[in-house]
Amino acid sequence: MTGLGVVFRPQVPPERLRDVAVAADEAGLEQLWLWEDCFFESGVASAAAALAWTRRVRVGVGLLPVPLRNVALATMETATLHRLFPGRVALAVGHGVQEWMEQVGARAESPMTLLREHLTAMRALLRGERVTTDGRYVRLDDVALDWPPPTAPAILAGATGPRTLRLTGECADGTVLTADTEPDALRRARELVEEGRTAAGRTGDHEIVVYLHAATGPDAAARLEAEFDRNASRTPFGAAGDAAAVADAVARLADAGADTVVLQPTADEPDLEGFVRFAAEQVRPLIP
């Protein structure tokens, strides 16, 4: 079954999160996703709060930029969330926006090397292993978690380019794709992920999460078009209209290889609580 979620965008003030999270939980929405965009809101702090306010909804962070986070700290936070809220957490890591990383003095000369080292160390620590490594960016000396999760959780990674997509297949447990990913691009991305998995001998589950631009209401088409214009979308793909229109776009992404589709409302969505209820109560029943 295709998973369905909604993203709480960080352009929305953090004090709005509680009402949206509770609305999502009460409506039966499966997943609520968050972003850690510079310089808006913390992904981990927001996720912890959303999880504490709710009982059922899976809360994802897509993604945590690894240049900002020491791998030991990121893994401690990840392990803590998984122990506090077992089965309800999804975390993705990634390169981050390089211009933002430059602004804070954290830009890596080789983002690929950093992401590979970070994922390798993070997954080993979450398996309860004691890790010593002296990489280009990640250096650990006899480090182990005192409170690893009882079962090692899946760690996802964000990707756009071919090299990173192959890397997520090789080193991550899932891949998160942006809302600029239309169905044909998703098929190609899935192929690249599988190339990485094959090269690494990976055979377990690998969740593909993709965001989808979506808007509903009488002005949905105009708001979605304005969103594409603001973001200069290279391959604008989205859904504007009623539940059937949104469900059709979700189905197209599912047919192209998405395991989870996360609806991305426009930055000027006037009723976020209503949008999550729309997703859960009207769109979800139309998706296989």
CSV table of C-alpha atoms in Angstrom, one decimal:
chain,number,residue,atom,x,y,z
A,1,MET,CA,0.0,0.0,0.0
A,2,THR,CA,1.3,3.5,-0.9
A,3,GLY,CA,1.9,5.6,2.2
A,4,LEU,CA,0.5,9.1,2.3
A,5,GLY,CA,1.7,12.1,4.2
A,6,VAL,CA,1.8,15.9,4.4
A,7,VAL,CA,4.7,18.2,5.0
A,8,PHE,CA,4.6,21.0,7.6
A,9,ARG,CA,6.8,23.5,5.8
A,10,PRO,CA,9.2,25.6,7.9
A,11,GLN,CA,7.9,28.8,6.3
A,12,VAL,CA,5.1,28.3,8.8
A,13,PRO,CA,5.8,29.6,12.3
A,14,PRO,CA,6.7,26.8,14.7
A,15,GLU,CA,4.0,27.7,17.1
A,16,ARG,CA,1.5,26.5,14.4
A,17,LEU,CA,2.9,22.9,14.5
A,18,ARG,CA,0.9,21.7,17.5
A,19,ASP,CA,-2.5,22.4,15.9
A,20,VAL,CA,-1.5,20.8,12.6
A,21,ALA,CA,0.1,17.7,14.2
A,22,VAL,CA,-3.0,17.2,16.4
A,23,ALA,CA,-5.3,17.6,13.4
A,24,ALA,CA,-3.3,15.1,11.4
A,25,ASP,CA,-3.4,12.6,14.2
A,26,GLU,CA,-7.1,13.0,14.8
A,27,ALA,CA,-7.9,12.7,11.1
A,28,GLY,CA,-5.9,9.5,10.8
A,29,LEU,CA,-3.2,10.9,8.5
A,30,GLU,CA,-0.4,8.3,8.3
A,31,GLN,CA,2.6,10.6,8.1
A,32,LEU,CA,3.6,14.2,8.9
A,33,TRP,CA,6.9,15.3,7.6
A,34,LEU,CA,9.1,18.3,8.6
A,35,TRP,CA,12.1,20.1,7.0
A,36,GLU,CA,15.2,21.5,8.6
A,37,ASP,CA,15.7,24.3,6.2
A,38,CYS,CA,18.2,27.1,7.1
A,39,PHE,CA,17.3,29.3,8.9
A,40,PHE,CA,13.8,28.4,9.9
A,41,GLU,CA,13.2,25.5,12.4
A,42,SER,CA,15.1,22.6,14.0
A,43,GLY,CA,14.0,19.3,12.5
A,44,VAL,CA,14.8,17.3,15.7
A,45,ALA,CA,13.1,19.7,18.1
A,46,SER,CA,10.1,20.0,15.9
A,47,ALA,CA,9.9,16.2,15.5
A,48,ALA,CA,10.1,15.5,19.2
A,49,ALA,CA,7.3,18.0,19.9
A,50,ALA,CA,5.1,16.7,17.2
A,51,LEU,CA,5.6,13.1,18.4
A,52,ALA,CA,4.8,14.1,22.0
A,53,TRP,CA,1.6,15.8,21.0
A,54,THR,CA,0.3,12.9,19.0
A,55,ARG,CA,-0.3,9.1,19.4
A,56,ARG,CA,-0.4,7.5,16.0
A,57,VAL,CA,1.0,9.6,13.1
A,58,ARG,CA,4.5,8.8,11.8
A,59,VAL,CA,6.7,11.9,12.0
A,60,GLY,CA,9.5,12.2,9.4
A,61,VAL,CA,12.3,14.7,9.0
A,62,GLY,CA,13.4,15.1,5.5
A,63,LEU,CA,16.2,16.0,5.9
A,64,LEU,CA,18.9,16.8,8.4
A,65,PRO,CA,21.9,18.4,6.6
A,66,VAL,CA,25.0,16.5,7.7
A,67,PRO,CA,27.5,19.4,7.4
A,68,LEU,CA,25.6,21.0,10.3
A,69,ARG,CA,25.7,17.9,12.6
A,70,ASN,CA,28.4,15.9,14.2
A,71,VAL,CA,27.6,12.3,13.5
A,72,ALA,CA,27.7,11.3,17.2
A,73,LEU,CA,25.2,14.0,18.1
A,74,ALA,CA,22.9,13.2,15.2
A,75,THR,CA,22.9,9.5,16.1
A,76,MET,CA,22.2,10.2,19.8
A,77,GLU,CA,19.2,12.3,18.8
A,78,THR,CA,18.0,9.7,16.4
A,79,ALA,CA,18.4,6.9,18.9
A,80,THR,CA,16.6,8.9,21.6
A,81,LEU,CA,13.6,9.6,19.3
A,82,HIS,CA,13.3,6.0,18.3
A,83,ARG,CA,13.4,4.8,21.9
A,84,LEU,CA,10.8,7.4,23.0
A,85,PHE,CA,8.5,6.8,20.1
A,86,PRO,CA,9.1,3.4,18.6
A,87,GLY,CA,7.8,2.8,15.1
A,88,ARG,CA,6.8,6.4,14.6
A,89,VAL,CA,10.0,8.1,13.5
A,90,ALA,CA,11.5,8.5,10.0
A,91,LEU,CA,14.7,10.5,9.7
A,92,ALA,CA,16.6,11.4,6.5
A,93,VAL,CA,20.0,13.0,6.2
A,94,GLY,CA,21.5,14.8,3.2
A,95,HIS,CA,24.0,17.2,1.7
A,96,GLY,CA,22.0,20.3,2.6
A,97,VAL,CA,21.8,23.4,0.4
A,98,GLN,CA,25.4,24.2,-0.3
A,99,GLU,CA,24.9,28.0,-0.2
A,100,TRP,CA,23.4,27.7,3.3
A,101,MET,CA,26.3,25.5,4.4
A,102,GLU,CA,28.7,28.1,3.1
A,103,GLN,CA,26.9,30.8,5.2
A,104,VAL,CA,27.5,28.9,8.4
A,105,GLY,CA,31.0,27.9,7.6
A,106,ALA,CA,30.1,24.2,7.3
A,107,ARG,CA,30.4,23.6,3.5
A,108,ALA,CA,32.3,20.4,2.7
A,109,GLU,CA,34.7,20.3,-0.2
A,110,SER,CA,33.4,16.8,-1.0
A,111,PRO,CA,29.7,16.5,0.0
A,112,MET,CA,29.6,13.0,-1.4
A,113,THR,CA,32.5,11.8,0.9
A,114,LEU,CA,30.9,13.5,3.9
A,115,LEU,CA,27.5,11.9,3.3
A,116,ARG,CA,29.0,8.4,2.7
A,117,GLU,CA,31.1,8.6,5.9
A,118,HIS,CA,28.2,10.0,7.9
A,119,LEU,CA,25.7,7.3,6.8
A,120,THR,CA,28.2,4.5,7.3
A,121,ALA,CA,29.1,5.6,10.9
A,122,MET,CA,25.5,6.5,11.8
A,123,ARG,CA,24.1,3.1,10.7
A,124,ALA,CA,26.8,1.2,12.6
A,125,LEU,CA,26.2,3.2,15.8
A,126,LEU,CA,22.5,2.6,15.6
A,127,ARG,CA,23.2,-1.2,15.2
A,128,GLY,CA,24.8,-1.0,18.6
A,129,GLU,CA,28.4,-1.3,17.3
A,130,ARG,CA,31.5,0.3,18.7
A,131,VAL,CA,33.0,2.5,16.0
A,132,THR,CA,36.5,3.8,15.4
A,133,THR,CA,37.0,5.6,12.1
A,134,ASP,CA,39.4,8.2,10.8
A,135,GLY,CA,37.8,9.5,7.6
A,136,ARG,CA,38.1,12.7,5.8
A,137,TYR,CA,35.2,14.3,7.7
A,138,VAL,CA,34.0,11.7,10.2
A,139,ARG,CA,36.4,10.8,13.0
A,140,LEU,CA,35.3,8.6,15.9
A,141,ASP,CA,37.5,7.0,18.5
A,142,ASP,CA,35.9,3.9,20.3
A,143,VAL,CA,32.4,5.4,20.2
A,144,ALA,CA,29.3,3.4,21.0
A,145,LEU,CA,25.8,4.4,22.1
A,146,ASP,CA,24.8,3.6,25.6
A,147,TRP,CA,21.1,3.6,24.6
A,148,PRO,CA,20.9,2.3,21.0
A,149,PRO,CA,17.4,1.5,19.7
A,150,PRO,CA,16.4,-2.2,20.4
A,151,THR,CA,16.2,-2.6,16.7
A,152,ALA,CA,18.3,-0.6,14.3
A,153,PRO,CA,16.0,1.9,12.5
A,154,ALA,CA,16.1,2.7,8.8
A,155,ILE,CA,18.0,5.8,8.0
A,156,LEU,CA,17.0,7.6,4.8
A,157,ALA,CA,18.9,10.0,2.7
A,158,GLY,CA,17.9,12.8,0.4
A,159,ALA,CA,19.1,12.8,-3.2
A,160,THR,CA,18.7,14.6,-6.6
A,161,GLY,CA,21.8,13.9,-8.8
A,162,PRO,CA,22.8,10.5,-10.2
A,163,ARG,CA,25.9,10.0,-7.9
A,164,THR,CA,23.9,10.8,-4.8
A,165,LEU,CA,21.1,8.5,-5.8
A,166,ARG,CA,23.5,5.6,-6.3
A,167,LEU,CA,25.0,6.5,-2.9
A,168,THR,CA,21.6,6.3,-1.2
A,169,GLY,CA,21.1,2.9,-2.6
A,170,GLU,CA,24.5,1.8,-1.4
A,171,CYS,CA,24.6,3.4,2.0
A,172,ALA,CA,21.1,4.3,3.1
A,173,ASP,CA,17.9,2.4,3.9
A,174,GLY,CA,15.7,4.7,1.9
A,175,THR,CA,15.7,7.7,-0.4
A,176,VAL,CA,13.8,11.0,-0.2
A,177,LEU,CA,13.1,12.9,-3.5
A,178,THR,CA,12.0,16.5,-3.9
A,179,ALA,CA,8.7,17.6,-5.3
A,180,ASP,CA,10.4,18.5,-8.6
A,181,THR,CA,10.4,14.7,-9.3
A,182,GLU,CA,7.8,13.9,-12.0
A,183,PRO,CA,7.0,10.2,-12.7
A,184,ASP,CA,9.6,9.6,-15.5
A,185,ALA,CA,12.3,11.2,-13.3
A,186,LEU,CA,11.2,9.0,-10.4
A,187,ARG,CA,11.6,5.9,-12.6
A,188,ARG,CA,15.1,6.9,-13.5
A,189,ALA,CA,15.9,7.7,-9.8
A,190,ARG,CA,14.7,4.3,-8.7
A,191,GLU,CA,17.0,2.7,-11.3
A,192,LEU,CA,20.0,4.6,-10.0
A,193,VAL,CA,19.1,3.7,-6.4
A,194,GLU,CA,18.9,0.0,-7.5
A,195,GLU,CA,22.3,0.3,-9.2
A,196,GLY,CA,23.8,1.4,-5.9
A,197,ARG,CA,22.0,-1.3,-4.0
A,198,THR,CA,23.3,-4.0,-6.4
A,199,ALA,CA,26.8,-2.7,-6.3
A,200,ALA,CA,26.7,-2.9,-2.5
A,201,GLY,CA,24.9,-6.2,-2.3
A,202,ARG,CA,22.0,-4.7,-0.5
A,203,THR,CA,18.8,-6.8,-0.5
A,204,GLY,CA,16.6,-5.4,2.3
A,205,ASP,CA,13.7,-2.9,2.0
A,206,HIS,CA,14.5,0.5,0.6
A,207,GLU,CA,11.7,3.0,0.9
A,208,ILE,CA,11.3,5.7,-1.8
A,209,VAL,CA,9.7,8.8,-0.4
A,210,VAL,CA,8.7,11.6,-2.8
A,211,TYR,CA,7.1,15.0,-2.2
A,212,LEU,CA,4.2,16.2,-4.4
A,213,HIS,CA,3.2,19.8,-4.9
A,214,ALA,CA,-0.5,19.9,-4.1
A,215,ALA,CA,-3.3,22.4,-3.6
A,216,THR,CA,-7.0,22.3,-3.1
A,217,GLY,CA,-9.8,24.8,-3.0
A,218,PRO,CA,-11.2,27.3,-5.4
A,219,ASP,CA,-7.9,29.0,-6.1
A,220,ALA,CA,-5.8,25.8,-6.1
A,221,ALA,CA,-4.6,26.1,-9.7
A,222,ALA,CA,-3.5,29.7,-9.4
A,223,ARG,CA,-1.7,29.1,-6.1
A,224,LEU,CA,0.1,26.0,-7.5
A,225,GLU,CA,1.2,27.9,-10.6
A,226,ALA,CA,2.5,30.7,-8.4
A,227,GLU,CA,4.4,28.2,-6.3
A,228,PHE,CA,6.1,26.8,-9.5
A,229,ASP,CA,7.0,30.4,-10.5
A,230,ARG,CA,8.5,31.2,-7.1
A,231,ASN,CA,10.7,28.2,-7.0
A,232,ALA,CA,11.6,28.2,-10.7
A,233,SER,CA,10.7,24.5,-10.9
A,234,ARG,CA,12.5,22.7,-13.6
A,235,THR,CA,9.9,20.1,-14.2
A,236,PRO,CA,6.7,21.4,-12.6
A,237,PHE,CA,4.6,18.4,-11.5
A,238,GLY,CA,1.8,18.6,-9.0
A,239,ALA,CA,-1.9,18.4,-8.4
A,240,ALA,CA,-4.5,21.1,-8.0
A,241,GLY,CA,-8.2,20.5,-7.4
A,242,ASP,CA,-10.3,18.0,-5.6
A,243,ALA,CA,-9.4,14.7,-3.9
A,244,ALA,CA,-9.7,12.8,-7.2
A,245,ALA,CA,-7.1,15.1,-8.9
A,246,VAL,CA,-4.7,14.7,-6.0
A,247,ALA,CA,-5.1,11.0,-5.7
A,248,ASP,CA,-4.5,10.6,-9.5
A,249,ALA,CA,-1.2,12.3,-9.2
A,250,VAL,CA,-0.3,10.2,-6.1
A,251,ALA,CA,-1.2,7.1,-8.1
A,252,ARG,CA,1.1,8.2,-11.0
A,253,LEU,CA,4.0,8.5,-8.6
A,254,ALA,CA,3.2,5.2,-7.0
A,255,ASP,CA,3.2,3.5,-10.4
A,256,ALA,CA,6.6,5.0,-11.1
A,257,GLY,CA,8.0,3.5,-7.9
A,258,ALA,CA,7.1,5.7,-4.9
A,259,ASP,CA,6.4,3.8,-1.7
A,260,THR,CA,5.4,7.0,0.2
A,261,VAL,CA,4.0,10.2,-1.3
A,262,VAL,CA,4.1,13.4,0.9
A,263,LEU,CA,1.8,16.2,-0.2
A,264,GLN,CA,3.6,19.5,-0.2
A,265,PRO,CA,1.1,22.4,0.3
A,266,THR,CA,1.9,25.7,-1.2
A,267,ALA,CA,3.8,28.2,1.0
A,268,ASP,CA,0.6,30.3,1.2
A,269,GLU,CA,-1.8,27.5,2.0
A,270,PRO,CA,-4.6,29.3,4.0
A,271,ASP,CA,-5.8,26.3,6.0
A,272,LEU,CA,-3.1,23.8,7.0
A,273,GLU,CA,-5.4,21.9,9.5
A,274,GLY,CA,-8.0,21.7,6.8
A,275,PHE,CA,-5.4,20.5,4.3
A,276,VAL,CA,-4.2,17.6,6.5
A,277,ARG,CA,-7.8,16.6,7.1
A,278,PHE,CA,-8.4,16.8,3.3
A,279,ALA,CA,-5.5,14.4,2.7
A,280,ALA,CA,-6.5,11.9,5.4
A,281,GLU,CA,-10.3,11.9,4.9
A,282,GLN,CA,-10.7,12.5,1.2
A,283,VAL,CA,-7.5,11.7,-0.7
A,284,ARG,CA,-6.4,8.6,1.3
A,285,PRO,CA,-9.6,6.5,0.5
A,286,LEU,CA,-8.9,7.0,-3.2
A,287,ILE,CA,-5.4,5.6,-3.0
A,288,PRO,CA,-4.8,1.8,-3.3
